[in-house]
Amino acid sequence: MAAASSSSSLSIQPIFSPAAASPTNSNKPNLLSFPSSSNPTPISLKLVNSSQNPTSQGSVVRNALKVAESARTASLDTRDRAAEADSGPRPAILVSEKLGEAGLKLLRGFGNVECLYNLSQEELCKRISEFDALIVRSGTKVTRQVFEAAKGGLKVVGRAGVGIDNVDLQAATEFGCLVVNAPTANTVAAAEHGIALLASMARNVAQADASMKAGKWERSKYVGVSLVGKTLAIMGFGKVGSEVARRAKGLGMHVIAHDPYAPADRARAMSVDLVSFDQAIATADFISLHMPLTPTTSKLFNDETFAKMKKGVRIINVARGGVIDEDALVRALDSGVVAQAALDVFAEEPPSKDSKLVQHHNVTVTPHLGASTKEAQEGVAIEIAEAVVGALNGELSATAVNAPMVPPEVLSELAPYVVLAEKLGRLAVQIVAGGKGIQSVKVVYRSARDPDDLDTRLLRAMITKGIIEPISSSFINLVNADYTAKQKGLRISEERVTVDSSPESPVDSIQIKISNMQSKFASAVTDNGDISIEGKVKDGIPRLTCIGTFDVDVSLEGNLILCRQLDQPGMIGQVGNILGQHNVNVSFMSVGRTARRKQAVMAIGVDEAPDKETLMKVGAVPAVKEFVFLDL
Ligand SMILES: NC(=O)c1ccc[n+]([C@@H]2O[C@H](COP(=O)([O-])OP(=O)(O)OC[C@H]3O[C@@H](n4cnc5c(N)ncnc54)[C@H](O)[C@@H]3O)[C@@H](O)[C@H]2O)c1
Ligand SMILES: O=C(O)[C@H](O)COP(=O)(O)O
């Protein structure tokens, strides 16, 4: 007999798996379990909102209404959240920059909030491991060192605003920390500030104001330029860019835009011409920057690109300072290629006091005030507080920056399959034998739906979680599943097979195939040498339906004993007796066989994990050829 079970498999425990924490939770999807040094409660992830890129006036208005409604219900929410939070330990939330009161109120109703402003990087690193969540604006650098110092305890970083260039997203992902932002509530404020800078620059408002305050009356010195009929190039036709465009058109400007990713129909609907980068900068009288700071956009405006601009061009930047080579801009201003610049953002903030750019007489500056209106700050605070509370509650808001976005309806449909995927992963890894880790896994999804109609990212992440967590100290969640798999040399390939089943179900079955590995349960190996297991969801319950070439039908939960035996009468009784004598309650049983009186696989669900002696007795039944005990 090739007995394969050992008590060591009994000790395989997931880190913060709901199945382990509470058997009643075992069929709830656990898409994102966060690591925690202080709070052992598993956190699952539910998707709650899918409005991702609201750029139209309608959606901005809707968002404004949403913000107003959120503000109205904030206190109610706070009570609800407080009641909810009473049932468990309260998360610790660090707010490192000034946040609107309504957001703080919401956070305080949910967790223990500490506002520590102006922390140095060293101080932040020193304190961060005490917190589950960190809320920042653009002034806090959330570097790799911060994530390292958090020692896996930081579950979510909330960026109270749009730009996430101050957060090391790669490090966040590696540490399984969700990053959420508040992308919509300050759009209008930023656009209004852009327009304010455009108009005040054109009419020398700041310079004239300073001159008057110095006791002068210099009317001819501050003759401006008109906006009407001038061409404005919007560089980055996203949320802020389109709102600036809309307002500029109201001022009678001719608006063109450059954005390689902007949908042409959105521009057309606003009568804005989408043009190439070179065309935009060569024809514009005013250039307004609205793209994010990325490796591609860093110093995009430099000596070479300034040289291609129309002489006397005027530049507005309310995006990010780093998109401009600031030394090159000073040169362009000195040579007159750029007549004026109006800047709200700088490569380094605050810029040095003797910055030539800030001091330049043709430059108007503001200290990163784009989002700083009362309305925007209240809106952003509520938006980020809701996203952070949601994330700590296990919800994935539509503003997650480093996790896949899946519409809520897709998520709710996939929920039982997500559990199935994780269970199959956990089962697969427990039947693999040998010291070398699993290198390659093939997942076959059988579905009646068109392959494009099935988003498998969640399922893949949960299979990865199921495979890796039982055999390592890594915790896996939706944020870091792909990254961790790659790090561990685990390659997961996917295949979708269209089958003639009900298109009502997104997936008919999920099969996991592992090649080039021995199995602790030889019956799990198919004729071509792959370890193969397959499962389905029936009545909302994930079930194991095939192992190797044997059809079975057992619920994938709790503890499972798989036995291969000679198909002969009395087997169920014999094994059942042994378990009964050792006070192990059988919860279900299923037998699959190749042919009558040949080989059969018996799958037995047990409420209690049998001890080693009991398992040895099961293995000693003469007709039992092999068996394995699995902790799902
Ligand atoms: N000054 C402030 O206080 C303030 C306030 C809000 C936003 N911002 C900044 O403004 C910028 C835009 O914010 P948003 O909310 O409109 O973001 P958004 O994501 O809605 O829009 C950015 C747009 O830039 C485009 N883009 C990306 N790369 C590009 C490239 N190489 N060339 C041209 N376009 C490119 C994208 O396709 C997108 O449409 C961000 O950098 C944000 O941080 C600043
Ligand atoms: O990206 C943003 O949202 C703006 O730059 C606002 O940044 P702030 O929150 O630091 O004002």
XYZ file of C-alpha atoms and ligand atoms in Angstrom:
687
model
C 0.000 0.000 0.000
C 1.311 3.426 -0.904
C 0.112 5.281 2.151
C 0.727 8.940 1.601
C -0.747 10.806 4.466
C 1.304 12.185 7.227
C 0.369 14.221 10.204
C 2.517 17.005 8.828
C -0.249 17.792 6.414
C -2.425 18.419 9.446
C -0.283 21.348 10.358
C -0.723 23.102 7.066
C -2.543 26.266 7.966
C -3.259 29.250 5.801
C -2.442 32.662 7.148
C -5.689 34.404 7.943
C -7.779 32.180 5.785
C -11.450 32.547 6.647
C -11.832 28.837 6.172
C -9.349 28.326 8.971
C -10.667 31.124 11.119
C -14.284 30.180 10.883
C -15.735 27.156 9.150
C -18.948 29.047 8.537
C -17.015 31.465 6.375
C -15.633 28.851 4.095
C -17.880 29.626 1.187
C -17.381 33.360 1.283
C -14.833 34.680 -1.181
C -11.644 35.800 0.430
C -10.205 37.891 -2.345
C -7.903 39.980 -0.260
C -6.667 38.769 3.046
C -4.284 41.305 4.432
C -1.336 40.438 6.594
C -1.558 41.847 10.040
C 0.683 41.856 13.015
C -2.020 43.118 15.323
C -5.330 41.973 13.924
C -5.756 38.324 13.039
C -9.168 38.862 11.450
C -9.110 37.900 7.799
C -10.224 40.675 5.512
C -12.045 39.765 2.383
C -12.467 42.020 -0.545
C -15.755 42.954 -2.103
C -16.024 45.327 -5.003
C -18.374 48.169 -4.347
C -18.139 50.737 -7.070
C -17.115 50.688 -10.672
C -17.247 54.303 -11.883
C -13.654 54.635 -12.983
C -13.062 57.513 -15.271
C -15.763 60.094 -14.926
C -14.746 62.916 -17.141
C -17.991 64.319 -18.410
C -19.713 67.301 -16.899
C -22.582 64.974 -15.989
C -20.342 62.663 -14.035
C -18.580 65.534 -12.317
C -21.956 66.831 -11.237
C -22.987 63.350 -10.155
C -19.812 63.114 -8.142
C -20.428 66.483 -6.563
C -23.905 65.296 -5.607
C -22.460 62.061 -4.302
C -20.006 64.029 -2.185
C -22.806 66.219 -0.850
C -24.912 63.155 -0.100
C -21.953 61.462 1.551
C -21.410 64.535 3.699
C -25.073 64.499 4.707
C -24.974 60.843 5.651
C -21.475 60.878 7.101
C -22.673 61.006 10.676
C -25.169 58.238 10.055
C -22.478 56.190 8.360
C -20.227 56.910 11.267
C -22.718 55.416 13.721
C -23.238 52.386 11.503
C -19.544 51.905 11.082
C -18.964 52.390 14.771
C -21.526 49.701 15.536
C -19.852 47.456 12.987
C -16.436 48.185 14.385
C -17.620 47.385 17.921
C -17.691 43.748 16.950
C -13.927 43.552 16.420
C -10.638 45.285 17.080
C -10.573 48.836 15.769
C -8.050 49.416 13.012
C -5.358 52.038 13.582
C -5.308 54.775 10.943
C -2.511 57.300 10.524
C -3.372 60.552 8.757
C -0.106 62.225 7.828
C -1.441 65.360 6.117
C -4.337 67.687 6.685
C -7.630 66.059 5.785
C -11.150 67.531 5.663
C -13.174 67.194 8.873
C -15.995 65.111 7.350
C -13.474 62.483 6.276
C -11.813 62.465 9.683
C -15.196 62.052 11.323
C -15.980 59.075 9.157
C -12.605 57.525 9.943
C -12.976 58.127 13.684
C -16.296 56.322 13.614
C -14.510 53.281 12.294
C -11.024 53.153 13.753
C -8.466 54.785 15.998
C -7.241 57.795 14.081
C -3.978 59.571 14.750
C -3.162 62.776 12.860
C 0.594 63.251 12.782
C 1.500 66.005 10.342
C 4.982 66.918 9.076
C 6.576 63.608 10.029
C 10.062 63.154 8.650
C 10.676 60.013 6.617
C 12.558 58.593 9.604
C 9.701 59.323 12.005
C 7.161 57.851 9.600
C 9.221 54.655 9.296
C 9.504 54.475 13.069
C 5.747 54.672 13.670
C 4.243 53.016 10.619
C 4.170 49.438 11.959
C 1.582 50.594 14.515
C -0.980 51.297 11.789
C -3.292 49.359 9.514
C -3.897 52.287 7.185
C -2.062 55.429 6.163
C -3.740 58.432 4.567
C -1.559 60.930 2.716
C -1.755 63.822 0.282
C 1.076 64.738 -2.086
C 3.485 65.801 0.654
C 4.205 62.374 2.197
C 6.640 60.134 0.375
C 5.457 56.569 0.878
C 8.674 54.873 -0.107
C 9.800 51.256 -0.115
C 11.432 51.915 3.280
C 8.016 52.817 4.667
C 6.535 49.507 3.484
C 9.535 47.626 4.823
C 9.227 49.374 8.170
C 5.510 48.482 8.262
C 6.568 44.815 8.463
C 3.518 43.656 6.555
C 1.088 45.379 8.912
C 0.081 48.195 6.579
C -3.045 47.064 4.762
C -4.030 50.137 2.826
C -2.557 53.452 1.760
C -5.161 56.073 0.918
C -4.029 58.946 -1.258
C -6.392 61.850 -0.595
C -6.145 63.145 -4.134
C -5.288 61.977 -7.634
C -1.524 61.776 -8.185
C 0.038 58.650 -6.697
C 3.571 59.475 -7.808
C 4.518 59.920 -4.133
C 3.629 56.287 -3.361
C 5.974 53.455 -4.374
C 3.336 51.303 -6.037
C 5.699 48.459 -6.817
C 6.695 48.181 -3.165
C 3.054 48.445 -2.076
C 2.146 45.594 -4.406
C 5.035 43.436 -3.240
C 3.939 43.924 0.355
C 0.304 43.188 -0.550
C -0.735 46.677 0.506
C -3.724 48.085 -1.332
C -3.368 51.651 -2.596
C -6.529 53.642 -3.161
C -6.881 57.243 -4.280
C -9.617 59.848 -4.488
C -9.597 60.605 -8.183
C -12.694 62.678 -8.754
C -13.419 65.068 -5.910
C -10.712 67.620 -6.757
C -11.090 67.600 -10.551
C -13.105 70.800 -10.743
C -10.890 72.572 -8.213
C -7.770 71.730 -10.235
C -9.432 72.811 -13.475
C -10.567 76.082 -11.919
C -7.064 76.722 -10.648
C -5.688 76.040 -14.127
C -8.076 78.600 -15.575
C -7.226 81.055 -12.785
C -3.529 80.719 -13.608
C -4.195 81.006 -17.344
C -6.153 84.232 -16.965
C -3.969 85.810 -14.305
C -0.814 85.021 -16.255
C -2.246 86.514 -19.446
C -3.118 89.714 -17.578
C -0.084 89.834 -15.245
C -2.340 89.897 -12.197
C 0.259 88.611 -9.731
C 3.037 90.889 -10.988
C 0.763 93.941 -11.076
C -0.478 93.175 -7.593
C 3.094 92.926 -6.253
C 4.002 96.166 -8.042
C 1.086 98.072 -6.550
C 1.815 96.732 -3.106
C 5.329 98.084 -3.615
C 3.755 101.528 -4.102
C 3.937 101.631 -7.900
C 1.336 102.370 -10.586
C 2.703 100.687 -13.743
C -0.135 100.538 -16.252
C 1.891 100.258 -19.447
C 4.282 97.682 -18.016
C 1.496 95.165 -17.429
C -0.337 95.173 -20.701
C -1.529 91.605 -21.178
C -2.663 89.336 -23.969
C -6.218 88.365 -24.807
C -7.495 84.790 -24.601
C -10.311 84.904 -27.098
C -9.443 83.256 -30.398
C -6.127 81.937 -29.080
C -5.220 78.252 -29.378
C -4.933 76.333 -26.134
C -3.283 72.893 -26.218
C -4.397 70.593 -23.441
C -1.685 68.005 -22.832
C -3.465 65.109 -21.119
C -7.174 65.051 -21.905
C -8.303 63.274 -18.753
C -10.570 64.478 -15.974
C -8.871 67.800 -15.240
C -7.794 68.374 -18.858
C -11.334 68.018 -20.167
C -12.736 70.332 -17.503
C -10.121 72.955 -18.410
C -11.014 72.501 -22.073
C -14.696 73.032 -21.362
C -14.011 76.232 -19.453
C -11.509 77.536 -22.018
C -14.059 77.093 -24.773
C -16.373 79.245 -22.710
C -13.689 81.912 -22.816
C -13.697 81.790 -26.612
C -10.433 79.884 -27.011
C -9.748 77.359 -29.752
C -8.946 74.154 -27.881
C -6.847 71.276 -29.164
C -5.607 68.354 -27.109
C -2.938 65.716 -27.111
C -3.508 62.477 -25.239
C -2.459 59.140 -26.717
C -5.051 57.295 -24.638
C -8.053 59.616 -24.848
C -11.105 58.308 -26.707
C -11.635 60.325 -29.891
C -15.418 60.428 -29.434
C -15.089 62.206 -26.075
C -12.942 64.903 -27.682
C -15.266 65.129 -30.662
C -18.267 65.554 -28.382
C -16.571 68.615 -26.910
C -15.409 69.903 -30.313
C -11.820 69.481 -29.266
C -9.339 68.312 -31.920
C -7.065 65.499 -30.764
C -3.665 66.103 -32.359
C -0.125 64.736 -32.165
C 2.299 65.947 -29.524
C 4.375 67.899 -32.042
C 1.316 69.430 -33.666
C -0.038 70.506 -30.297
C 3.109 72.218 -29.106
C 3.902 73.776 -32.470
C 0.526 75.457 -32.946
C -0.528 76.457 -29.442
C -0.426 79.954 -27.989
C -1.066 78.447 -24.544
C -0.127 74.974 -23.373
C -1.777 73.546 -20.284
C -0.317 70.374 -18.760
C -2.647 67.701 -17.338
C -0.848 64.389 -17.624
C 0.364 62.255 -14.725
C 4.037 62.056 -13.830
C 5.269 58.704 -15.125
C 8.616 57.509 -16.495
C 7.283 58.450 -19.973
C 6.148 61.940 -19.065
C 9.102 62.798 -16.818
C 10.811 65.918 -18.266
C 8.720 65.591 -21.426
C 9.013 69.356 -21.719
C 12.711 69.936 -22.247
C 15.152 71.892 -24.444
C 14.213 69.836 -27.477
C 10.459 70.189 -27.089
C 10.605 73.871 -26.077
C 12.519 74.469 -29.313
C 9.560 73.127 -31.297
C 7.079 75.516 -29.679
C 5.683 78.698 -31.175
C 7.799 81.644 -30.013
C 6.045 83.450 -27.210
C 4.045 80.445 -26.029
C 2.613 80.524 -22.489
C 2.641 77.426 -20.298
C 0.414 76.458 -17.395
C 1.217 73.486 -15.176
C -1.197 72.242 -12.531
C -0.233 68.580 -13.102
C 3.178 67.622 -11.761
C 6.424 69.629 -11.707
C 8.440 66.641 -12.875
C 6.914 66.672 -16.371
C 8.975 69.805 -17.058
C 12.768 70.014 -17.119
C 12.807 73.126 -14.945
C 16.303 74.269 -15.980
C 15.249 74.001 -19.619
C 12.161 76.081 -18.870
C 14.302 78.815 -17.340
C 16.415 78.829 -20.522
C 13.287 78.938 -22.701
C 11.935 81.849 -20.632
C 15.249 83.701 -20.863
C 15.396 83.265 -24.630
C 11.783 84.368 -25.048
C 10.641 81.076 -26.630
C 8.344 80.787 -23.648
C 6.859 84.202 -22.874
C 5.338 83.271 -19.538
C 4.696 80.297 -17.298
C 2.187 79.773 -14.513
C 3.108 76.937 -12.218
C 1.319 75.290 -9.324
C 3.595 72.265 -9.072
C 7.358 71.747 -8.915
C 9.832 68.930 -9.379
C 10.761 69.311 -5.746
C 8.192 70.613 -3.304
C 8.709 73.040 -1.799
C 11.241 74.318 -4.352
C 14.434 75.890 -3.041
C 14.046 79.510 -1.974
C 16.509 80.690 -4.619
C 14.896 78.658 -7.432
C 15.504 80.615 -10.646
C 12.182 79.418 -11.940
C 10.185 80.619 -8.959
C 12.005 83.941 -8.952
C 11.680 84.511 -12.706
C 9.765 87.722 -13.459
C 7.739 86.009 -16.188
C 6.619 83.189 -13.957
C 3.527 83.116 -11.743
C 3.629 80.559 -8.972
C 1.298 79.027 -6.395
C 2.294 76.452 -3.765
C 0.441 73.383 -5.112
C -3.001 74.814 -4.504
C -4.868 73.102 -7.340
C -6.924 70.876 -5.051
C -7.102 73.360 -2.226
C -10.666 74.576 -2.142
C -12.874 73.930 0.873
C -15.283 71.989 -1.279
C -12.636 69.825 -2.916
C -10.901 69.064 0.361
C -14.130 67.981 2.049
C -15.004 65.898 -1.005
C -11.560 64.314 -1.217
C -11.566 63.581 2.517
C -14.897 61.784 2.309
C -13.924 59.989 -0.887
C -10.683 58.680 0.610
C -12.147 57.906 4.035
C -14.856 55.799 2.407
C -12.322 54.036 0.224
C -10.017 53.289 3.173
C -12.831 52.150 5.471
C -14.178 50.040 2.616
C -10.762 48.473 2.051
C -10.329 47.755 5.762
C -13.785 46.188 5.690
C -12.649 43.988 2.837
C -14.229 45.943 0.012
C -12.302 46.914 -3.056
C -13.382 50.353 -4.158
C -13.261 51.349 -7.771
C -10.351 53.609 -6.904
C -7.900 50.832 -6.103
C -4.704 51.669 -7.925
C -2.746 48.412 -7.650
C -5.380 45.691 -7.806
C -7.471 44.450 -10.706
C -10.769 46.199 -11.120
C -13.714 43.891 -11.550
C -17.235 45.242 -11.886
C -19.428 44.370 -8.884
C -21.885 42.325 -10.908
C -19.032 40.186 -12.246
C -17.649 39.819 -8.748
C -20.905 38.691 -7.217
C -21.398 36.197 -10.017
C -17.870 34.842 -9.579
C -18.003 34.667 -5.765
C -18.562 30.899 -5.381
C -16.024 30.177 -8.129
C -13.486 32.295 -6.277
C -13.893 29.977 -3.272
C -13.690 26.951 -5.571
C -10.480 28.305 -7.123
C -8.763 28.770 -3.753
C -9.876 25.342 -2.488
C -8.642 23.618 -5.628
C -5.300 25.405 -5.226
C -5.082 24.264 -1.590
C -5.979 20.718 -2.554
C -3.533 20.631 -5.466
C -0.545 21.680 -3.404
C -1.305 19.092 -0.728
C -1.277 16.150 -3.108
C 2.025 17.101 -4.713
C 4.938 14.999 -3.491
C 8.631 15.745 -3.388
C 10.746 18.597 -2.186
C 10.843 20.703 -5.324
C 8.219 23.384 -5.547
C 5.511 23.500 -8.159
C 6.873 25.324 -11.187
C 4.054 25.259 -13.610
C 0.309 25.002 -13.292
C -2.232 24.945 -16.047
C -5.741 26.039 -15.263
C -8.516 25.017 -17.626
C -11.788 26.900 -17.329
C -14.698 25.159 -19.010
C -17.511 27.539 -19.744
C -20.402 27.991 -22.115
C -19.513 31.648 -22.405
C -17.387 33.351 -24.960
C -13.738 33.437 -23.707
C -13.819 37.264 -23.766
C -16.802 37.131 -21.470
C -14.937 35.548 -18.570
C -12.566 37.594 -16.430
C -10.306 35.043 -14.770
C -7.961 37.378 -12.862
C -9.697 36.802 -9.545
C -9.806 33.074 -10.080
C -6.135 32.961 -11.016
C -5.224 35.044 -7.968
C -7.151 32.714 -5.678
C -5.630 29.577 -7.202
C -2.224 31.161 -6.594
C -3.224 31.939 -3.020
C -4.407 28.375 -2.496
C -1.200 26.925 -3.878
C 1.319 29.190 -2.181
C -0.101 29.987 1.248
C -0.169 26.466 2.687
C 3.504 25.902 1.939
C 5.094 29.235 2.717
C 5.008 32.117 5.087
C 3.829 34.390 2.286
C 0.381 35.814 2.496
C -1.284 36.228 -0.840
C -4.038 38.567 -1.821
C -5.442 40.028 -4.964
C -2.842 42.764 -4.871
C 0.270 40.608 -4.819
C -0.821 37.213 -6.209
C 0.745 37.543 -9.654
C 3.861 39.194 -8.266
C 4.378 36.523 -5.597
C 3.795 33.697 -8.055
C 6.470 35.180 -10.297
C 8.850 35.592 -7.384
C 8.380 31.976 -6.402
C 8.936 30.772 -9.959
C 5.354 29.560 -10.261
C 4.002 29.927 -13.778
C 0.261 29.780 -14.141
C -1.061 29.363 -17.653
C -4.729 29.466 -18.446
C -6.891 27.823 -21.063
C -10.555 28.416 -21.727
C -12.592 25.651 -23.251
C -16.065 26.358 -24.537
C -18.496 23.656 -23.471
C -22.140 23.079 -24.107
C -23.469 23.908 -20.653
C -25.650 26.634 -19.215
C -24.426 30.132 -20.110
C -26.127 31.230 -16.876
C -23.050 30.065 -14.956
C -19.854 31.931 -15.740
C -17.821 28.738 -15.289
C -18.868 25.126 -15.702
C -15.711 23.689 -14.165
C -12.170 24.610 -13.169
C -9.425 22.059 -13.707
C -5.907 22.353 -12.313
C -3.182 20.391 -14.067
C 0.350 20.089 -12.744
C 3.005 18.580 -14.974
C 6.320 16.940 -14.127
C 5.499 16.360 -10.467
C 4.963 13.208 -8.449
C 1.783 12.985 -6.423
C 1.267 11.774 -2.859
C -1.943 10.316 -4.231
C -1.061 8.402 -7.376
C -4.703 8.201 -8.402
C -4.624 11.950 -9.002
C -2.276 11.395 -11.938
C -3.831 11.032 -15.357
C -2.618 8.772 -18.141
C -0.424 11.502 -19.585
C 1.369 11.982 -16.263
C -0.285 15.219 -15.105
C -1.696 15.631 -11.632
C -5.249 16.707 -12.322
C -8.136 17.833 -10.180
C -11.364 19.415 -11.260
C -14.153 21.149 -9.416
C -17.551 22.674 -10.021
C -19.955 24.865 -8.142
C -23.240 23.128 -7.412
C -26.027 24.982 -5.634
C -23.518 27.625 -4.687
C -21.191 25.091 -3.026
C -17.720 24.382 -4.435
C -17.238 20.662 -5.045
C -14.448 18.380 -6.133
C -15.788 16.512 -9.158
C -12.792 14.729 -10.600
C -9.439 13.589 -9.328
C -7.092 12.038 -11.866
C -9.449 9.919 -13.940
C -11.901 9.262 -11.091
C -15.194 11.112 -10.940
C -16.169 12.055 -7.408
C -18.585 14.566 -5.968
C -17.625 15.994 -2.602
C -17.956 19.368 -1.024
C -14.612 21.159 -0.859
C -14.536 22.203 2.744
C -13.049 21.206 6.050
C -11.100 17.952 6.144
C -11.100 15.420 3.397
C -9.744 11.867 3.216
C -9.171 10.495 -0.266
C -8.718 6.713 -0.512
C -8.141 4.521 -3.516
C -9.242 0.996 -2.939
C -10.413 -2.118 -4.665
C -14.067 -1.666 -5.519
C -15.586 -4.297 -3.280
C -18.483 -4.483 -0.826
C -18.070 -3.268 2.739
C -15.371 -0.646 2.156
C -17.471 2.300 3.295
C -18.403 0.380 6.436
C -14.828 -0.599 7.263
C -13.388 2.891 6.919
C -16.454 4.456 8.531
C -16.077 2.117 11.505
C -12.458 3.056 12.088
C -13.322 6.744 12.000
C -16.317 6.201 14.277
C -14.234 4.272 16.813
C -11.907 7.250 17.020
C -14.756 9.700 17.394
C -14.280 11.235 13.937
C -17.605 12.229 12.481
C -18.101 11.643 8.751
C -19.898 14.560 7.137
C -20.181 13.170 3.613
C -18.844 10.456 1.390
C -18.592 9.879 -2.337
C -17.223 6.972 -4.357
C -16.025 7.158 -7.932
C -14.775 4.141 -9.835
C -13.283 3.244 -13.163
C -15.328 0.056 -13.612
C -17.279 -2.352 -11.390
C -15.105 -4.311 -8.974
C -11.932 -2.579 -10.189
C -10.442 0.563 -8.668
C -12.489 3.136 -6.788
C -11.715 6.450 -5.137
C -13.591 7.195 -1.954
C -13.736 10.815 -0.800
C -14.722 11.176 2.843
C -15.445 14.509 4.491
C -14.751 14.497 8.243
C -15.680 17.076 10.857
C -12.594 16.479 12.989
C -9.032 16.033 11.776
C -8.219 12.351 12.520
C -5.038 11.718 14.487
C -2.100 9.857 13.052
C -3.122 6.521 14.599
C -6.601 6.690 13.043
C -5.152 7.504 9.652
C -2.696 4.614 9.947
C -5.626 2.292 10.655
C -7.470 3.554 7.571
C -4.329 2.952 5.531
C -3.986 -0.554 6.985
C -7.342 -1.737 5.586
C -6.147 -4.382 3.094
C -8.230 -3.154 0.148
C -6.990 0.443 0.576
C -4.180 1.003 -1.881
C -3.370 4.573 -1.014
C -4.873 7.458 0.863
C -4.234 11.110 1.602
C -5.609 13.415 4.245
C -6.278 17.001 3.152
C -6.985 20.113 5.175
C -8.990 22.458 2.985
N -2.266 70.788 -8.776
C -3.105 70.031 -8.131
O -3.388 70.248 -6.973
C -3.736 68.887 -8.834
C -5.063 68.534 -8.572
C -5.625 67.458 -9.247
C -4.857 66.744 -10.150
N -3.559 67.088 -10.340
C -2.734 66.367 -11.282
O -3.247 66.568 -12.575
C -2.959 65.444 -13.385
C -4.211 64.996 -14.103
O -5.184 64.591 -13.173
P -6.534 63.924 -13.714
O -7.399 63.755 -12.541
O -7.044 64.665 -14.872
O -5.982 62.513 -14.189
P -6.552 61.638 -15.353
O -5.957 60.300 -15.179
O -8.026 61.743 -15.433
O -5.949 62.291 -16.691
C -4.632 62.175 -17.074
C -4.618 62.036 -18.572
O -3.274 62.096 -19.011
C -3.172 61.247 -20.124
N -1.797 60.926 -20.416
C -1.022 59.963 -19.880
N 0.196 59.985 -20.453
C 0.179 60.980 -21.359
C 1.139 61.503 -22.259
N 2.364 60.983 -22.356
N 0.777 62.543 -23.036
C -0.459 63.072 -22.958
N -1.403 62.629 -22.133
C -1.088 61.591 -21.337
C -4.021 60.054 -19.728
O -4.399 59.321 -20.858
C -5.183 60.711 -19.056
O -6.244 60.929 -19.960
C -2.338 64.420 -12.446
O -0.950 64.509 -12.538
C -2.768 64.876 -11.085
O -1.905 64.441 -10.100
C -2.998 68.141 -9.713
O -2.863 64.951 -7.391
C -3.612 65.632 -6.721
O -4.723 65.236 -6.324
C -3.221 67.013 -6.412
O -1.923 67.251 -6.760
C -3.552 67.433 -5.029
O -2.503 67.194 -4.154
P -2.699 67.588 -2.618
O -3.633 66.592 -2.051
O -1.351 67.492 -2.007
O -3.257 68.960 -2.582
